[in-house]
mmCIF file of C-alpha atoms in Angstrom:
data_model
loop_
_atom_site.group_PDB
_atom_site.id
_atom_site.type_symbol
_atom_site.label_atom_id
_atom_site.label_comp_id
_atom_site.label_asym_id
_atom_site.label_seq_id
_atom_site.Cartn_x
_atom_site.Cartn_y
_atom_site.Cartn_z
ATOM 1 C CA MET A 22 26.893 67.425 113.449
ATOM 2 C CA ASN A 23 24.939 70.498 114.574
ATOM 3 C CA PHE A 24 23.520 73.014 112.131
ATOM 4 C CA PHE A 25 21.977 76.389 112.950
ATOM 5 C CA ALA A 26 20.473 78.801 110.456
ATOM 6 C CA LEU A 27 20.813 82.501 111.162
ATOM 7 C CA ALA A 28 19.003 84.652 108.646
ATOM 8 C CA LEU A 29 20.391 88.175 108.475
ATOM 9 C CA ILE A 30 18.122 90.230 106.275
ATOM 10 C CA GLY A 31 17.997 93.995 105.688
ATOM 11 C CA LEU A 32 20.371 96.842 105.136
ATOM 12 C CA ALA A 33 22.539 95.874 108.065
ATOM 13 C CA ALA A 34 21.970 92.857 110.283
ATOM 14 C CA ILE A 35 24.329 91.921 113.088
ATOM 15 C CA VAL A 36 24.677 88.803 115.186
ATOM 16 C CA ASN A 37 26.459 90.341 118.135
ATOM 17 C CA GLY A 38 28.557 88.334 120.557
ATOM 18 C CA LEU A 39 26.952 84.931 120.110
ATOM 19 C CA VAL A 40 28.637 82.170 122.083
ATOM 20 C CA TYR A 41 28.426 78.501 121.147
ATOM 21 C CA LYS A 42 29.892 75.371 122.706
ATOM 22 C CA VAL A 43 31.357 72.991 120.106
ATOM 23 C CA PRO A 44 31.569 69.473 121.582
ATOM 24 C CA ALA A 45 34.699 67.366 121.245
ATOM 25 C CA ASN A 46 35.022 65.483 117.945
ATOM 26 C CA ASP A 47 32.102 67.440 116.470
ATOM 27 C CA ASP A 48 31.372 70.506 114.371
ATOM 28 C CA ALA A 49 28.753 73.230 114.025
ATOM 29 C CA CYS A 50 27.603 75.286 111.042
ATOM 30 C CA PHE A 51 25.742 78.597 110.900
ATOM 31 C CA TYR A 52 23.983 80.009 107.843
ATOM 32 C CA THR A 53 23.552 83.624 106.771
ATOM 33 C CA GLN A 54 21.272 84.811 103.981
ATOM 34 C CA VAL A 55 22.757 87.487 101.702
ATOM 35 C CA GLU A 56 20.092 89.173 99.599
ATOM 36 C CA ARG A 57 22.285 91.067 97.139
ATOM 37 C CA ALA A 58 25.615 90.647 95.445
ATOM 38 C CA SER A 59 28.264 93.210 96.465
ATOM 39 C CA SER A 60 27.038 93.142 100.070
ATOM 40 C CA LYS A 61 29.775 93.340 102.679
ATOM 41 C CA VAL A 62 30.007 90.295 104.939
ATOM 42 C CA SER A 63 32.211 90.395 108.022
ATOM 43 C CA PHE A 64 33.085 87.399 110.162
ATOM 44 C CA TYR A 65 34.785 87.391 113.537
ATOM 45 C CA PHE A 66 35.383 84.577 115.991
ATOM 46 C CA ALA A 67 37.561 83.824 118.999
ATOM 47 C CA VAL A 68 37.931 80.637 121.017
ATOM 48 C CA GLN A 69 37.223 81.652 124.610
ATOM 49 C CA LYS A 70 37.799 78.336 126.347
ATOM 50 C CA GLY A 71 38.860 74.760 125.772
ATOM 51 C CA GLY A 72 42.040 72.853 124.998
ATOM 52 C CA SER A 73 44.676 75.011 123.343
ATOM 53 C CA PHE A 74 42.104 77.712 122.459
ATOM 54 C CA ASP A 75 42.104 76.687 118.778
ATOM 55 C CA ILE A 76 39.588 75.358 116.274
ATOM 56 C CA ASP A 77 39.190 74.688 112.535
ATOM 57 C CA TYR A 78 36.862 76.912 110.513
ATOM 58 C CA SER A 79 35.578 77.404 106.976
ATOM 59 C CA VAL A 80 33.408 79.876 105.058
ATOM 60 C CA THR A 81 31.505 78.605 102.007
ATOM 61 C CA ASP A 82 29.488 80.546 99.423
ATOM 62 C CA PRO A 83 26.083 79.479 97.992
ATOM 63 C CA LEU A 84 27.827 77.647 95.102
ATOM 64 C CA GLY A 85 29.825 75.482 97.476
ATOM 65 C CA ASN A 86 33.131 77.291 96.991
ATOM 66 C CA VAL A 87 35.296 77.567 100.103
ATOM 67 C CA LEU A 88 36.149 81.252 100.518
ATOM 68 C CA TYR A 89 38.157 81.021 103.729
ATOM 69 C CA ASP A 90 39.375 78.197 105.907
ATOM 70 C CA GLY A 91 41.914 77.599 108.626
ATOM 71 C CA THR A 92 43.137 74.920 111.017
ATOM 72 C CA LYS A 93 43.948 75.315 114.688
ATOM 73 C CA GLU A 94 43.125 79.015 114.639
ATOM 74 C CA ARG A 95 42.541 80.890 117.882
ATOM 75 C CA GLN A 96 40.659 83.767 116.281
ATOM 76 C CA ALA A 97 39.989 85.418 112.928
ATOM 77 C CA ASP A 98 38.495 88.689 111.740
ATOM 78 C CA PHE A 99 37.903 89.525 108.082
ATOM 79 C CA VAL A 100 35.498 91.207 105.652
ATOM 80 C CA PHE A 101 34.661 90.087 102.129
ATOM 81 C CA THR A 102 32.329 91.184 99.340
ATOM 82 C CA ALA A 103 29.625 88.677 98.475
ATOM 83 C CA SER A 104 29.815 87.898 94.769
ATOM 84 C CA THR A 105 26.679 85.748 94.755
ATOM 85 C CA PRO A 106 23.408 86.248 96.637
ATOM 86 C CA GLY A 107 22.198 83.294 98.646
ATOM 87 C CA GLU A 108 23.042 81.301 101.740
ATOM 88 C CA TYR A 109 26.593 81.507 103.098
ATOM 89 C CA LYS A 110 27.838 78.850 105.490
ATOM 90 C CA PHE A 111 30.188 79.406 108.434
ATOM 91 C CA CYS A 112 31.464 76.233 110.095
ATOM 92 C CA PHE A 113 33.538 75.393 113.157
ATOM 93 C CA ALA A 114 35.128 71.944 113.421
ATOM 94 C CA ASN A 115 36.451 70.453 116.635
ATOM 95 C CA GLN A 116 37.373 67.093 115.132
ATOM 96 C CA MET A 117 40.979 67.474 116.317
ATOM 97 C CA SER A 118 39.917 67.167 119.946
ATOM 98 C CA THR A 119 38.609 63.937 121.442
ATOM 99 C CA VAL A 120 38.150 65.304 124.966
ATOM 100 C CA SER A 121 38.028 69.115 125.122
ATOM 101 C CA GLU A 122 34.958 71.043 124.059
ATOM 102 C CA LYS A 123 35.514 74.536 122.672
ATOM 103 C CA ILE A 124 33.562 77.658 123.587
ATOM 104 C CA VAL A 125 33.541 80.002 120.598
ATOM 105 C CA GLU A 126 32.336 83.593 120.485
ATOM 106 C CA PHE A 127 31.522 84.807 116.991
ATOM 107 C CA GLU A 128 29.854 87.611 115.074
ATOM 108 C CA ILE A 129 28.491 87.686 111.532
ATOM 109 C CA THR A 130 27.513 90.975 109.903
ATOM 110 C CA VAL A 131 25.873 91.556 106.533
ATOM 111 C CA GLU A 132 25.746 95.111 105.225
ATOM 112 C CA ASP A 133 24.088 96.158 101.995
ATOM 113 C CA GLU A 134 26.085 98.749 100.081
ATOM 114 C CA ALA A 135 23.009 100.201 98.409
ATOM 115 C CA LYS A 136 22.977 103.944 99.128
ATOM 116 C CA ALA A 137 19.968 106.138 99.637
ATOM 117 C CA GLY A 138 19.228 108.901 97.190
ATOM 118 C CA ILE A 139 20.289 112.495 97.843
ATOM 119 C CA PRO A 140 17.646 114.250 99.990
ATOM 120 C CA TYR A 141 15.672 117.138 98.547
ATOM 121 C CA ARG A 142 17.477 120.497 98.739
ATOM 122 C CA THR A 143 20.714 118.853 99.840
ATOM 123 C CA SER A 144 23.701 119.558 97.646
ATOM 124 C CA TYR A 145 25.897 116.783 96.302
ATOM 125 C CA ASP A 146 28.926 118.089 98.240
ATOM 126 C CA GLU A 147 27.001 118.216 101.505
ATOM 127 C CA HIS A 148 25.756 114.690 100.924
ATOM 128 C CA ASN A 149 29.273 113.392 100.266
ATOM 129 C CA SER A 150 30.593 115.210 103.329
ATOM 130 C CA MET A 151 27.931 113.697 105.583
ATOM 131 C CA GLU A 152 28.473 110.281 104.038
ATOM 132 C CA GLY A 153 32.229 110.532 104.633
ATOM 133 C CA MET A 154 31.702 111.497 108.275
ATOM 134 C CA ILE A 155 29.341 108.580 108.816
ATOM 135 C CA GLU A 156 31.766 106.137 107.223
ATOM 136 C CA SER A 157 34.614 107.509 109.356
ATOM 137 C CA ILE A 158 32.574 107.126 112.544
ATOM 138 C CA SER A 159 31.565 103.619 111.518
ATOM 139 C CA THR A 160 35.199 102.660 110.881
ATOM 140 C CA LYS A 161 36.343 104.029 114.240
ATOM 141 C CA LEU A 162 33.522 102.270 116.066
ATOM 142 C CA GLY A 163 34.475 99.044 114.324
ATOM 143 C CA SER A 164 38.086 99.472 115.438
ATOM 144 C CA ILE A 165 37.014 100.092 119.032
ATOM 145 C CA THR A 166 34.766 97.031 118.959
ATOM 146 C CA ARG A 167 37.583 94.850 117.647
ATOM 147 C CA LEU A 168 39.945 96.136 120.342
ATOM 148 C CA GLN A 169 37.366 95.366 123.016
ATOM 149 C CA LYS A 170 36.968 91.842 121.671
ATOM 150 C CA TYR A 171 40.733 91.385 121.523
ATOM 151 C CA PHE A 172 41.230 92.431 125.155
ATOM 152 C CA LYS A 173 38.248 90.365 126.261
ATOM 153 C CA THR A 174 39.675 87.300 124.543
ATOM 154 C CA ARG A 175 43.115 87.852 126.090
ATOM 155 C CA GLU A 176 41.573 88.301 129.525
ATOM 156 C CA SER A 177 39.577 85.087 129.150
ATOM 157 C CA ARG A 178 42.614 83.113 128.015
ATOM 158 C CA ASN A 179 44.831 84.530 130.764
ATOM 159 C CA PHE A 180 42.206 83.660 133.359
ATOM 160 C CA ALA A 181 41.995 80.108 132.018
ATOM 161 C CA THR A 182 45.801 79.856 132.104
ATOM 162 C CA VAL A 183 45.892 81.032 135.735
ATOM 163 C CA LYS A 184 43.209 78.510 136.724
ATOM 164 C CA SER A 185 45.081 75.737 134.938
ATOM 165 C CA THR A 186 48.330 76.721 136.679
ATOM 166 C CA GLU A 187 46.607 76.752 140.074
ATOM 167 C CA THR A 188 45.212 73.277 139.437
ATOM 168 C CA ARG A 189 48.614 71.935 138.415
ATOM 169 C CA ILE A 190 50.304 73.466 141.472
ATOM 170 C CA PHE A 191 47.653 71.941 143.740
ATOM 171 C CA TRP A 192 48.045 68.440 142.351
ATOM 172 C CA PHE A 193 51.832 68.773 142.286
ATOM 173 C CA SER A 194 51.768 69.715 145.983
ATOM 174 C CA ILE A 195 49.524 66.741 146.768
ATOM 175 C CA SER A 196 51.858 64.441 144.851
ATOM 176 C CA GLU A 197 54.888 65.890 146.642
ATOM 177 C CA VAL A 198 53.295 65.313 150.059
ATOM 178 C CA PHE A 199 52.368 61.753 149.066
ATOM 179 C CA VAL A 200 55.945 61.055 147.931
ATOM 180 C CA MET A 201 57.385 62.471 151.170
ATOM 181 C CA ILE A 202 55.032 60.354 153.300
ATOM 182 C CA SER A 203 55.843 57.271 151.230
ATOM 183 C CA MET A 204 59.579 57.881 151.612
ATOM 184 C CA GLY A 205 59.180 58.353 155.380
ATOM 185 C CA LEU A 206 57.242 55.106 155.732
ATOM 186 C CA ALA A 207 59.799 53.313 153.571
ATOM 187 C CA GLN A 208 62.644 54.590 155.752
ATOM 188 C CA VAL A 209 60.864 53.451 158.940
ATOM 189 C CA TYR A 210 60.266 50.019 157.445
ATOM 190 C CA ILE A 211 63.908 49.686 156.323
ATOM 191 C CA VAL A 212 65.229 50.717 159.768
ATOM 192 C CA GLN A 213 62.885 48.303 161.559
ATOM 193 C CA HIS A 214 63.829 45.491 159.207
ATOM 194 C CA PHE A 215 67.539 46.286 159.714
ATOM 195 C CA PHE A 216 67.306 46.115 163.523
ATOM 196 C CA LYS A 217 65.287 42.906 163.421
ATOM 197 C CA GLY A 218 67.960 41.332 161.228
ATOM 198 C CA SER A 219 70.713 42.535 163.577
ATOM 199 C CA ARG A 220 69.033 40.966 166.627
ATOM 200 C CA LYS A 221 68.676 37.596 164.912
ATOM 201 C CA THR A 222 72.361 37.630 163.915
ATOM 202 C CA ALA A 223 73.504 38.459 167.466
ATOM 203 C CA VAL A 224 71.584 35.507 168.957
#
């Protein structure tokens, strides 16, 4: 079992586009430190390569409670509010596979909801307006990022499918040629054996 600790500390800390190879019949866990309750924690992952592009996962809080889990999932993307400060655990399990390793891309984000005070000489309405614009931009950027990840994952899976199909076609062609050669040799042997038998009968 492999364990990696990733400490994400501050107002907003992002682990962007990390890729990890989970060996067959093994698992890997990553840890994130949440400093305050009510912090927003987002978790995204996608299986980029290996087997049927699926893996088991779980998210556990500092008290040992399982917040999210899934089996044979290709990807997941969700956000939750941390109710307890401390170390949160994110695990991937590839116990289902005895041969195929899985390449997983994932991202963990911790964002503190604590808001800065209103600047001097800035009205409350202006502050709310600016805050709303920033939140809107952040939401749209998040949507664009998720779309990019979605298309990247689809492209990776389609490429793997094409490569797998090419490999199968190649070996099928080799097998077909081998069968044809074997049948030809068998026919030659049968004909030769038939004529040898005919000559012995005639004598």
